[in-house]
Amino acid sequence: MSAPSAPSQDRSSPVEAAFRQGIDAVSRVLGLAEIRIDRDPAQLTLQLGAPGEPGLTVIDRRDGQDRTYRLDGAADDLADRLAAIRGGRPGLRAKVIVDPAACFIRTLELPSAALPRMRAVLAQELEAATPFRADQVFSDWYVEGEETETRLLRVRQVVLKRARLAPLLSALAEAGLTVAVVTVGAAEDRSMPVDLLSGGHHALPGLLRGSGNPLLAAAAVLFLLGAFAGLRQHQAATLAALDEAFAGARLAAAAGRPPAVQAGTAVILAERGPPLTRTWDALAAALPAPVSAEVLRVTGTGLELTLLAPDAGTAVSALAWLPGFGAPVLREAAPAEGGQRIVVALPRLRDGARP
């Protein structure tokens, strides 16, 4: 049986991984507290025993009373038995509690500066110090305490082999049950604050649970979008400032030259045409959707455009206000598939105006 997809480092796409890292970072910047979900009540609780114990305990708390079932976790018909317990009720969420003896649990002391990227640090430490690889395990972590003098965090990492949990997750999915959390503990009231399905991402599972949490998730997404927009605006402002600085430097350098050189420079600048890239952008913005440009030829007096348009009047009127150029002149017009192929001349303004 194959395990259902779970949010983990190796199974996430680059976009999903970047989104999760952004959510983790935003939650810490905003000071949002992580929500402990390991002890949330569940209608259906499954207790996975220690290694060598194939028994699976299922506690059904529906209908106001607890019913306990003992199942063989290695049975071929496990999914059918779980489906029978579920009955015909859709949308049932289950919680899985794993015996600590089935897990590899270790405590590390790490600098507090590593907290924003703790998941990546622990994954590297796990592969370096143990025979486990990140794609072979389910894992999560939590902070036990902090030494204020040394600024060291005492971090507890919990690791479980995929081969131990994956068959159960597959059987639950086949039975139509949704797994809300996979935690670790000797009993429900003594579970650790971990969710082995989170892959070490603490903020996102917490933000997606609870009545007010969708608002927090939306706020975090808007915060990320605003940061991205602000970055783009900052880049545009920086480039504009550089352009102004270069232009000022050229003017300052020309001011100290002889009058004849300055006059010649002024004539050259006055004869320069608008930049070709900006001209194309201005044309794309000016031409309506049915009109397409086929050829752009730069001449000594301006531009010569070959356009495909439904009619000549539509194209000529659209070019009447192109920045940096005068009134368009229709040179040629011939029938073509879908309309007319026309040639329009645009005289360049001599005052140095640019699109």
mmCIF file of C-alpha atoms in Angstrom:
data_model
loop_
_atom_site.group_PDB
_atom_site.id
_atom_site.type_symbol
_atom_site.label_atom_id
_atom_site.label_comp_id
_atom_site.label_asym_id
_atom_site.label_seq_id
_atom_site.Cartn_x
_atom_site.Cartn_y
_atom_site.Cartn_z
ATOM 1 C CA MET A 1 0.000 0.000 0.000
ATOM 2 C CA SER A 2 1.254 3.482 -0.806
ATOM 3 C CA ALA A 3 1.012 6.309 1.681
ATOM 4 C CA PRO A 4 -1.067 9.366 0.891
ATOM 5 C CA SER A 5 0.729 12.575 0.206
ATOM 6 C CA ALA A 6 1.731 14.434 3.335
ATOM 7 C CA PRO A 7 3.229 17.902 3.760
ATOM 8 C CA SER A 8 6.906 17.171 4.156
ATOM 9 C CA GLN A 9 10.115 18.673 2.920
ATOM 10 C CA ASP A 10 10.803 16.091 0.230
ATOM 11 C CA ARG A 11 7.266 15.980 -1.144
ATOM 12 C CA SER A 12 6.608 19.696 -1.399
ATOM 13 C CA SER A 13 6.935 21.583 -4.661
ATOM 14 C CA PRO A 14 9.337 24.559 -4.718
ATOM 15 C CA VAL A 15 6.399 26.966 -4.707
ATOM 16 C CA GLU A 16 4.751 25.222 -1.744
ATOM 17 C CA ALA A 17 8.059 25.083 0.149
ATOM 18 C CA ALA A 18 8.645 28.804 -0.421
ATOM 19 C CA PHE A 19 5.066 29.590 0.683
ATOM 20 C CA ARG A 20 5.470 27.551 3.877
ATOM 21 C CA GLN A 21 8.794 29.205 4.693
ATOM 22 C CA GLY A 22 7.234 32.619 4.135
ATOM 23 C CA ILE A 23 4.316 31.796 6.422
ATOM 24 C CA ASP A 24 6.736 30.578 9.130
ATOM 25 C CA ALA A 25 8.766 33.775 8.845
ATOM 26 C CA VAL A 26 5.709 36.051 8.907
ATOM 27 C CA SER A 27 4.265 34.275 11.949
ATOM 28 C CA ARG A 28 7.464 34.891 13.890
ATOM 29 C CA VAL A 29 7.735 38.522 12.756
ATOM 30 C CA LEU A 30 4.129 39.185 13.791
ATOM 31 C CA GLY A 31 4.592 37.321 17.065
ATOM 32 C CA LEU A 32 1.764 34.873 16.416
ATOM 33 C CA ALA A 33 1.676 32.079 18.982
ATOM 34 C CA GLU A 34 1.758 28.530 17.705
ATOM 35 C CA ILE A 35 -1.456 26.651 18.391
ATOM 36 C CA ARG A 36 -1.054 23.335 20.160
ATOM 37 C CA ILE A 37 -3.118 20.780 18.281
ATOM 38 C CA ASP A 38 -1.791 17.477 19.644
ATOM 39 C CA ARG A 39 -4.387 17.374 22.448
ATOM 40 C CA ASP A 40 -7.365 18.643 20.493
ATOM 41 C CA PRO A 41 -10.333 16.282 20.977
ATOM 42 C CA ALA A 42 -10.992 13.960 18.060
ATOM 43 C CA GLN A 43 -14.035 11.866 17.234
ATOM 44 C CA LEU A 44 -11.802 8.977 16.239
ATOM 45 C CA THR A 45 -8.440 8.291 17.871
ATOM 46 C CA LEU A 46 -6.000 5.601 16.763
ATOM 47 C CA GLN A 47 -3.156 4.478 19.022
ATOM 48 C CA LEU A 48 -0.154 2.940 17.276
ATOM 49 C CA GLY A 49 1.888 0.721 19.581
ATOM 50 C CA ALA A 50 5.611 0.192 20.043
ATOM 51 C CA PRO A 51 7.748 -1.769 17.537
ATOM 52 C CA GLY A 52 6.847 -5.439 17.523
ATOM 53 C CA GLU A 53 3.272 -4.689 18.567
ATOM 54 C CA PRO A 54 1.046 -4.988 15.487
ATOM 55 C CA GLY A 55 -2.027 -4.136 17.528
ATOM 56 C CA LEU A 56 -3.925 -0.941 16.722
ATOM 57 C CA THR A 57 -6.361 0.570 19.224
ATOM 58 C CA VAL A 58 -9.247 2.609 17.839
ATOM 59 C CA ILE A 59 -11.334 4.797 20.168
ATOM 60 C CA ASP A 60 -14.661 6.027 18.745
ATOM 61 C CA ARG A 61 -16.137 8.940 20.739
ATOM 62 C CA ARG A 62 -19.179 9.607 18.606
ATOM 63 C CA ASP A 63 -22.692 9.435 20.019
ATOM 64 C CA GLY A 64 -21.530 10.556 23.473
ATOM 65 C CA GLN A 65 -19.815 7.336 24.503
ATOM 66 C CA ASP A 66 -16.408 5.724 24.004
ATOM 67 C CA ARG A 67 -16.198 2.517 22.025
ATOM 68 C CA THR A 68 -12.832 0.784 21.812
ATOM 69 C CA TYR A 69 -11.743 -1.571 19.012
ATOM 70 C CA ARG A 70 -8.623 -3.726 18.847
ATOM 71 C CA LEU A 71 -7.388 -4.238 15.286
ATOM 72 C CA ASP A 72 -4.417 -5.904 13.670
ATOM 73 C CA GLY A 73 -2.379 -3.098 12.122
ATOM 74 C CA ALA A 74 -0.738 -5.511 9.672
ATOM 75 C CA ALA A 75 -3.991 -7.090 8.459
ATOM 76 C CA ASP A 76 -4.752 -7.000 4.743
ATOM 77 C CA ASP A 77 -8.332 -5.912 5.396
ATOM 78 C CA LEU A 78 -7.400 -3.064 7.764
ATOM 79 C CA ALA A 79 -8.921 -0.446 5.441
ATOM 80 C CA ASP A 80 -12.201 -2.381 5.290
ATOM 81 C CA ARG A 81 -12.353 -2.649 9.089
ATOM 82 C CA LEU A 82 -11.692 1.078 9.483
ATOM 83 C CA ALA A 83 -14.362 1.843 6.892
ATOM 84 C CA ALA A 84 -16.817 -0.311 8.839
ATOM 85 C CA ILE A 85 -16.043 1.649 12.015
ATOM 86 C CA ARG A 86 -16.497 4.925 10.150
ATOM 87 C CA GLY A 87 -19.862 3.850 8.859
ATOM 88 C CA GLY A 88 -21.656 6.090 6.433
ATOM 89 C CA ARG A 89 -20.679 9.376 8.049
ATOM 90 C CA PRO A 90 -18.581 11.577 5.748
ATOM 91 C CA GLY A 91 -16.052 14.175 6.856
ATOM 92 C CA LEU A 92 -14.784 12.228 9.877
ATOM 93 C CA ARG A 93 -11.359 13.414 11.078
ATOM 94 C CA ALA A 94 -9.062 11.072 12.967
ATOM 95 C CA LYS A 95 -6.103 11.587 15.274
ATOM 96 C CA VAL A 96 -3.184 9.163 15.419
ATOM 97 C CA ILE A 97 -1.111 8.764 18.597
ATOM 98 C CA VAL A 98 2.224 6.962 18.199
ATOM 99 C CA ASP A 99 3.963 5.236 21.094
ATOM 100 C CA PRO A 100 7.233 7.069 21.912
ATOM 101 C CA ALA A 101 9.063 3.732 21.808
ATOM 102 C CA ALA A 102 8.417 3.590 18.055
ATOM 103 C CA CYS A 103 10.149 6.925 17.496
ATOM 104 C CA PHE A 104 13.696 8.191 17.495
ATOM 105 C CA ILE A 105 13.740 11.130 19.918
ATOM 106 C CA ARG A 106 16.764 13.321 20.539
ATOM 107 C CA THR A 107 17.498 16.594 22.311
ATOM 108 C CA LEU A 108 19.841 19.189 20.828
ATOM 109 C CA GLU A 109 21.193 22.518 22.009
ATOM 110 C CA LEU A 110 21.224 25.048 19.184
ATOM 111 C CA PRO A 111 21.708 28.830 19.021
ATOM 112 C CA SER A 112 18.506 30.828 19.266
ATOM 113 C CA ALA A 113 19.477 32.525 15.999
ATOM 114 C CA ALA A 114 18.719 29.228 14.245
ATOM 115 C CA LEU A 115 15.023 29.369 15.205
ATOM 116 C CA PRO A 116 13.724 30.944 11.936
ATOM 117 C CA ARG A 117 15.317 28.112 9.927
ATOM 118 C CA MET A 118 15.136 25.383 12.555
ATOM 119 C CA ARG A 119 13.448 22.874 10.221
ATOM 120 C CA ALA A 120 16.320 22.999 7.700
ATOM 121 C CA VAL A 121 18.953 22.891 10.455
ATOM 122 C CA LEU A 122 17.413 19.801 12.051
ATOM 123 C CA ALA A 123 17.114 18.066 8.681
ATOM 124 C CA GLN A 124 20.830 18.593 8.067
ATOM 125 C CA GLU A 125 21.697 17.456 11.598
ATOM 126 C CA LEU A 126 19.550 14.351 11.193
ATOM 127 C CA GLU A 127 21.245 13.225 7.997
ATOM 128 C CA ALA A 128 24.720 14.024 9.358
ATOM 129 C CA ALA A 129 24.400 12.290 12.735
ATOM 130 C CA THR A 130 22.002 9.401 12.064
ATOM 131 C CA PRO A 131 21.387 6.799 9.352
ATOM 132 C CA PHE A 132 18.037 8.478 8.592
ATOM 133 C CA ARG A 133 17.387 10.655 5.570
ATOM 134 C CA ALA A 134 14.760 13.400 5.498
ATOM 135 C CA ASP A 135 12.777 11.651 2.762
ATOM 136 C CA GLN A 136 12.612 8.404 4.768
ATOM 137 C CA VAL A 137 10.989 9.753 7.926
ATOM 138 C CA PHE A 138 8.170 11.810 9.376
ATOM 139 C CA SER A 139 9.492 14.380 11.836
ATOM 140 C CA ASP A 140 8.636 17.405 13.939
ATOM 141 C CA TRP A 141 10.274 19.402 16.722
ATOM 142 C CA TYR A 142 9.523 21.731 19.604
ATOM 143 C CA VAL A 143 11.503 23.933 21.977
ATOM 144 C CA GLU A 144 11.783 22.557 25.521
ATOM 145 C CA GLY A 145 13.569 25.546 27.009
ATOM 146 C CA GLU A 146 16.190 28.263 26.584
ATOM 147 C CA GLU A 147 19.391 29.187 28.387
ATOM 148 C CA THR A 148 19.164 32.970 28.562
ATOM 149 C CA GLU A 149 22.837 33.466 29.440
ATOM 150 C CA THR A 150 24.229 31.398 26.566
ATOM 151 C CA ARG A 151 21.250 32.057 24.231
ATOM 152 C CA LEU A 152 20.965 28.356 23.501
ATOM 153 C CA LEU A 153 17.696 26.591 22.756
ATOM 154 C CA ARG A 154 16.980 23.077 23.995
ATOM 155 C CA VAL A 155 15.170 21.510 21.047
ATOM 156 C CA ARG A 156 13.452 18.115 21.078
ATOM 157 C CA GLN A 157 13.186 16.411 17.687
ATOM 158 C CA VAL A 158 10.857 13.454 17.117
ATOM 159 C CA VAL A 159 11.457 11.163 14.132
ATOM 160 C CA LEU A 160 9.398 8.203 12.897
ATOM 161 C CA LYS A 161 10.237 5.952 9.953
ATOM 162 C CA ARG A 162 7.864 6.270 7.027
ATOM 163 C CA ALA A 163 7.654 2.507 6.762
ATOM 164 C CA ARG A 164 6.068 2.422 10.221
ATOM 165 C CA LEU A 165 3.366 5.034 9.609
ATOM 166 C CA ALA A 166 2.773 5.015 5.845
ATOM 167 C CA PRO A 167 0.687 1.778 5.707
ATOM 168 C CA LEU A 168 -1.674 3.119 8.389
ATOM 169 C CA LEU A 169 -2.071 6.454 6.585
ATOM 170 C CA SER A 170 -2.805 4.604 3.370
ATOM 171 C CA ALA A 171 -5.431 2.428 5.059
ATOM 172 C CA LEU A 172 -7.081 5.498 6.631
ATOM 173 C CA ALA A 173 -7.230 7.259 3.267
ATOM 174 C CA GLU A 174 -8.697 4.156 1.633
ATOM 175 C CA ALA A 175 -11.299 3.983 4.383
ATOM 176 C CA GLY A 176 -12.338 7.593 3.705
ATOM 177 C CA LEU A 177 -10.884 9.014 6.915
ATOM 178 C CA THR A 178 -8.994 12.316 7.092
ATOM 179 C CA VAL A 179 -6.008 12.426 9.439
ATOM 180 C CA ALA A 180 -5.996 15.690 11.372
ATOM 181 C CA VAL A 181 -2.783 15.191 13.350
ATOM 182 C CA VAL A 182 -0.192 12.502 14.098
ATOM 183 C CA THR A 183 1.242 13.084 17.557
ATOM 184 C CA VAL A 184 3.473 11.108 19.924
ATOM 185 C CA GLY A 185 2.773 10.125 23.507
ATOM 186 C CA ALA A 186 2.061 7.348 25.962
ATOM 187 C CA ALA A 187 -1.537 8.598 26.262
ATOM 188 C CA GLU A 188 -3.741 11.333 24.865
ATOM 189 C CA ASP A 189 -3.286 13.548 27.904
ATOM 190 C CA ARG A 190 0.502 13.060 27.815
ATOM 191 C CA SER A 191 1.211 13.712 24.158
ATOM 192 C CA MET A 192 4.080 15.843 22.870
ATOM 193 C CA PRO A 193 3.370 19.143 21.053
ATOM 194 C CA VAL A 194 4.244 17.688 17.669
ATOM 195 C CA ASP A 195 2.489 16.792 14.444
ATOM 196 C CA LEU A 196 4.539 14.372 12.375
ATOM 197 C CA LEU A 197 2.573 15.326 9.254
ATOM 198 C CA SER A 198 3.679 18.964 9.503
ATOM 199 C CA GLY A 199 7.225 18.253 8.327
ATOM 200 C CA GLY A 200 8.498 20.746 10.889
ATOM 201 C CA HIS A 201 6.400 23.659 9.565
ATOM 202 C CA HIS A 202 4.675 24.979 12.658
ATOM 203 C CA ALA A 203 2.878 28.103 11.512
ATOM 204 C CA LEU A 204 0.867 26.797 8.586
ATOM 205 C CA PRO A 205 -0.923 23.898 10.358
ATOM 206 C CA GLY A 206 -1.773 26.224 13.232
ATOM 207 C CA LEU A 207 -3.079 28.978 10.997
ATOM 208 C CA LEU A 208 -5.371 26.591 9.174
ATOM 209 C CA ARG A 209 -7.128 25.449 12.351
ATOM 210 C CA GLY A 210 -9.533 27.284 14.632
ATOM 211 C CA SER A 211 -12.306 29.798 14.030
ATOM 212 C CA GLY A 212 -10.153 32.917 13.827
ATOM 213 C CA ASN A 213 -7.217 31.372 12.082
ATOM 214 C CA PRO A 214 -8.381 31.828 8.454
ATOM 215 C CA LEU A 215 -8.223 35.573 9.074
ATOM 216 C CA LEU A 216 -4.663 35.205 10.322
ATOM 217 C CA ALA A 217 -3.746 33.128 7.283
ATOM 218 C CA ALA A 218 -5.269 35.743 4.957
ATOM 219 C CA ALA A 219 -3.407 38.501 6.803
ATOM 220 C CA ALA A 220 -0.139 36.599 6.440
ATOM 221 C CA VAL A 221 -0.700 36.133 2.692
ATOM 222 C CA LEU A 222 -1.527 39.837 2.285
ATOM 223 C CA PHE A 223 1.611 40.689 4.258
ATOM 224 C CA LEU A 224 3.715 38.608 1.848
ATOM 225 C CA LEU A 225 2.060 40.174 -1.197
ATOM 226 C CA GLY A 226 2.585 43.652 0.233
ATOM 227 C CA ALA A 227 6.245 42.901 0.918
ATOM 228 C CA PHE A 228 6.707 41.705 -2.653
ATOM 229 C CA ALA A 229 4.979 44.792 -4.075
ATOM 230 C CA GLY A 230 7.095 47.027 -1.853
ATOM 231 C CA LEU A 231 10.255 45.307 -3.058
ATOM 232 C CA ARG A 232 9.286 45.852 -6.702
ATOM 233 C CA GLN A 233 8.537 49.514 -6.043
ATOM 234 C CA HIS A 234 11.868 49.905 -4.280
ATOM 235 C CA GLN A 235 13.664 48.360 -7.265
ATOM 236 C CA ALA A 236 11.845 50.651 -9.706
ATOM 237 C CA ALA A 237 12.645 53.726 -7.591
ATOM 238 C CA THR A 238 16.299 52.697 -7.371
ATOM 239 C CA LEU A 239 16.566 52.288 -11.147
ATOM 240 C CA ALA A 240 14.871 55.649 -11.721
ATOM 241 C CA ALA A 241 17.271 57.295 -9.289
ATOM 242 C CA LEU A 242 20.222 55.748 -11.119
ATOM 243 C CA ASP A 243 18.915 57.057 -14.448
ATOM 244 C CA GLU A 244 18.600 60.551 -12.994
ATOM 245 C CA ALA A 245 22.088 60.320 -11.509
ATOM 246 C CA PHE A 246 23.614 59.270 -14.831
ATOM 247 C CA ALA A 247 21.788 62.061 -16.662
ATOM 248 C CA GLY A 248 22.965 64.609 -14.106
ATOM 249 C CA ALA A 249 26.526 63.331 -14.371
ATOM 250 C CA ARG A 250 26.470 63.689 -18.163
ATOM 251 C CA LEU A 251 25.147 67.244 -17.920
ATOM 252 C CA ALA A 252 27.718 68.132 -15.289
ATOM 253 C CA ALA A 253 30.516 66.708 -17.424
ATOM 254 C CA ALA A 254 29.324 68.612 -20.486
ATOM 255 C CA ALA A 255 29.098 71.904 -18.602
ATOM 256 C CA GLY A 256 32.873 72.213 -18.375
ATOM 257 C CA ARG A 257 33.494 71.702 -22.103
ATOM 258 C CA PRO A 258 34.086 74.446 -24.654
ATOM 259 C CA PRO A 259 30.972 76.178 -26.048
ATOM 260 C CA ALA A 260 31.464 74.642 -29.486
ATOM 261 C CA VAL A 261 31.498 71.126 -28.019
ATOM 262 C CA GLN A 262 28.405 71.880 -25.934
ATOM 263 C CA ALA A 263 26.561 73.189 -28.982
ATOM 264 C CA GLY A 264 27.479 70.095 -30.992
ATOM 265 C CA THR A 265 26.340 67.838 -28.148
ATOM 266 C CA ALA A 266 23.029 69.693 -27.972
ATOM 267 C CA VAL A 267 22.467 69.191 -31.708
ATOM 268 C CA ILE A 268 23.245 65.474 -31.436
ATOM 269 C CA LEU A 269 20.881 65.033 -28.492
ATOM 270 C CA ALA A 270 18.148 66.959 -30.314
ATOM 271 C CA GLU A 271 18.496 64.643 -33.318
ATOM 272 C CA ARG A 272 18.300 61.465 -31.238
ATOM 273 C CA GLY A 273 15.123 59.528 -31.670
ATOM 274 C CA PRO A 274 13.064 57.998 -28.876
ATOM 275 C CA PRO A 275 14.474 54.738 -27.439
ATOM 276 C CA LEU A 276 13.290 51.749 -29.479
ATOM 277 C CA THR A 277 12.179 49.719 -26.431
ATOM 278 C CA ARG A 278 9.980 52.510 -25.120
ATOM 279 C CA THR A 279 8.631 53.084 -28.620
ATOM 280 C CA TRP A 280 7.504 49.465 -28.840
ATOM 281 C CA ASP A 281 5.908 49.706 -25.402
ATOM 282 C CA ALA A 282 4.092 52.900 -26.381
ATOM 283 C CA LEU A 283 2.860 51.296 -29.611
ATOM 284 C CA ALA A 284 1.615 48.213 -27.769
ATOM 285 C CA ALA A 285 -0.328 50.419 -25.370
ATOM 286 C CA ALA A 286 -1.755 52.639 -28.118
ATOM 287 C CA LEU A 287 -2.888 50.033 -30.638
ATOM 288 C CA PRO A 288 -6.313 48.455 -29.989
ATOM 289 C CA ALA A 289 -6.676 44.679 -29.741
ATOM 290 C CA PRO A 290 -7.771 44.032 -33.386
ATOM 291 C CA VAL A 291 -4.675 45.850 -34.732
ATOM 292 C CA SER A 292 -1.273 44.113 -34.850
ATOM 293 C CA ALA A 293 2.129 45.548 -35.842
ATOM 294 C CA GLU A 294 4.091 43.550 -38.386
ATOM 295 C CA VAL A 295 7.052 45.794 -39.277
ATOM 296 C CA LEU A 296 8.686 48.770 -37.529
ATOM 297 C CA ARG A 297 11.252 50.719 -39.548
ATOM 298 C CA VAL A 298 13.214 53.607 -38.089
ATOM 299 C CA THR A 299 13.950 56.385 -40.576
ATOM 300 C CA GLY A 300 15.734 59.694 -40.356
ATOM 301 C CA THR A 301 12.463 61.531 -39.966
ATOM 302 C CA GLY A 302 10.628 59.128 -37.669
ATOM 303 C CA LEU A 303 8.958 55.729 -37.942
ATOM 304 C CA GLU A 304 7.317 53.715 -40.667
ATOM 305 C CA LEU A 305 4.849 51.089 -39.436
ATOM 306 C CA THR A 306 3.273 48.186 -41.302
ATOM 307 C CA LEU A 307 0.046 47.211 -39.544
ATOM 308 C CA LEU A 308 -2.697 44.627 -40.022
ATOM 309 C CA ALA A 309 -6.030 46.204 -39.035
ATOM 310 C CA PRO A 310 -9.764 45.773 -39.710
ATOM 311 C CA ASP A 311 -9.753 49.218 -41.329
ATOM 312 C CA ALA A 312 -7.241 52.006 -41.840
ATOM 313 C CA GLY A 313 -9.151 54.592 -39.846
ATOM 314 C CA THR A 314 -9.005 52.569 -36.618
ATOM 315 C CA ALA A 315 -5.230 52.234 -36.744
ATOM 316 C CA VAL A 316 -4.495 55.801 -37.790
ATOM 317 C CA SER A 317 -6.710 57.295 -35.075
ATOM 318 C CA ALA A 318 -5.078 55.079 -32.417
ATOM 319 C CA LEU A 319 -1.637 56.467 -33.321
ATOM 320 C CA ALA A 320 -2.690 60.109 -33.217
ATOM 321 C CA TRP A 321 -1.450 60.591 -29.628
ATOM 322 C CA LEU A 322 1.713 58.463 -29.624
ATOM 323 C CA PRO A 323 4.194 60.301 -27.334
ATOM 324 C CA GLY A 324 7.231 61.752 -29.100
ATOM 325 C CA PHE A 325 5.704 61.668 -32.593
ATOM 326 C CA GLY A 326 3.500 63.892 -34.684
ATOM 327 C CA ALA A 327 0.272 63.175 -36.536
ATOM 328 C CA PRO A 328 0.325 59.853 -38.440
ATOM 329 C CA VAL A 329 0.240 59.836 -42.233
ATOM 330 C CA LEU A 330 -1.350 56.957 -44.163
ATOM 331 C CA ARG A 331 1.062 55.901 -46.926
ATOM 332 C CA GLU A 332 -0.429 52.659 -48.256
ATOM 333 C CA ALA A 333 -3.513 50.510 -47.768
ATOM 334 C CA ALA A 334 -4.120 47.093 -49.358
ATOM 335 C CA PRO A 335 -6.638 44.327 -48.696
ATOM 336 C CA ALA A 336 -5.348 41.459 -46.536
ATOM 337 C CA GLU A 337 -6.744 38.453 -44.734
ATOM 338 C CA GLY A 338 -8.791 39.694 -41.802
ATOM 339 C CA GLY A 339 -8.810 43.371 -42.898
ATOM 340 C CA GLN A 340 -6.224 45.694 -44.427
ATOM 341 C CA ARG A 341 -2.432 45.864 -44.466
ATOM 342 C CA ILE A 342 -1.522 49.525 -44.120
ATOM 343 C CA VAL A 343 1.696 51.521 -43.950
ATOM 344 C CA VAL A 344 1.688 54.527 -41.620
ATOM 345 C CA ALA A 345 4.438 57.133 -41.255
ATOM 346 C CA LEU A 346 4.991 58.845 -37.915
ATOM 347 C CA PRO A 347 7.147 62.012 -38.023
ATOM 348 C CA ARG A 348 9.445 62.410 -35.051
ATOM 349 C CA LEU A 349 9.124 65.579 -33.005
ATOM 350 C CA ARG A 350 12.296 67.686 -32.997
ATOM 351 C CA ASP A 351 11.915 68.990 -29.451
ATOM 352 C CA GLY A 352 13.457 65.868 -27.916
ATOM 353 C CA ALA A 353 10.155 64.532 -26.567
ATOM 354 C CA ARG A 354 10.271 60.859 -25.656
ATOM 355 C CA PRO A 355 7.479 58.268 -25.312
#
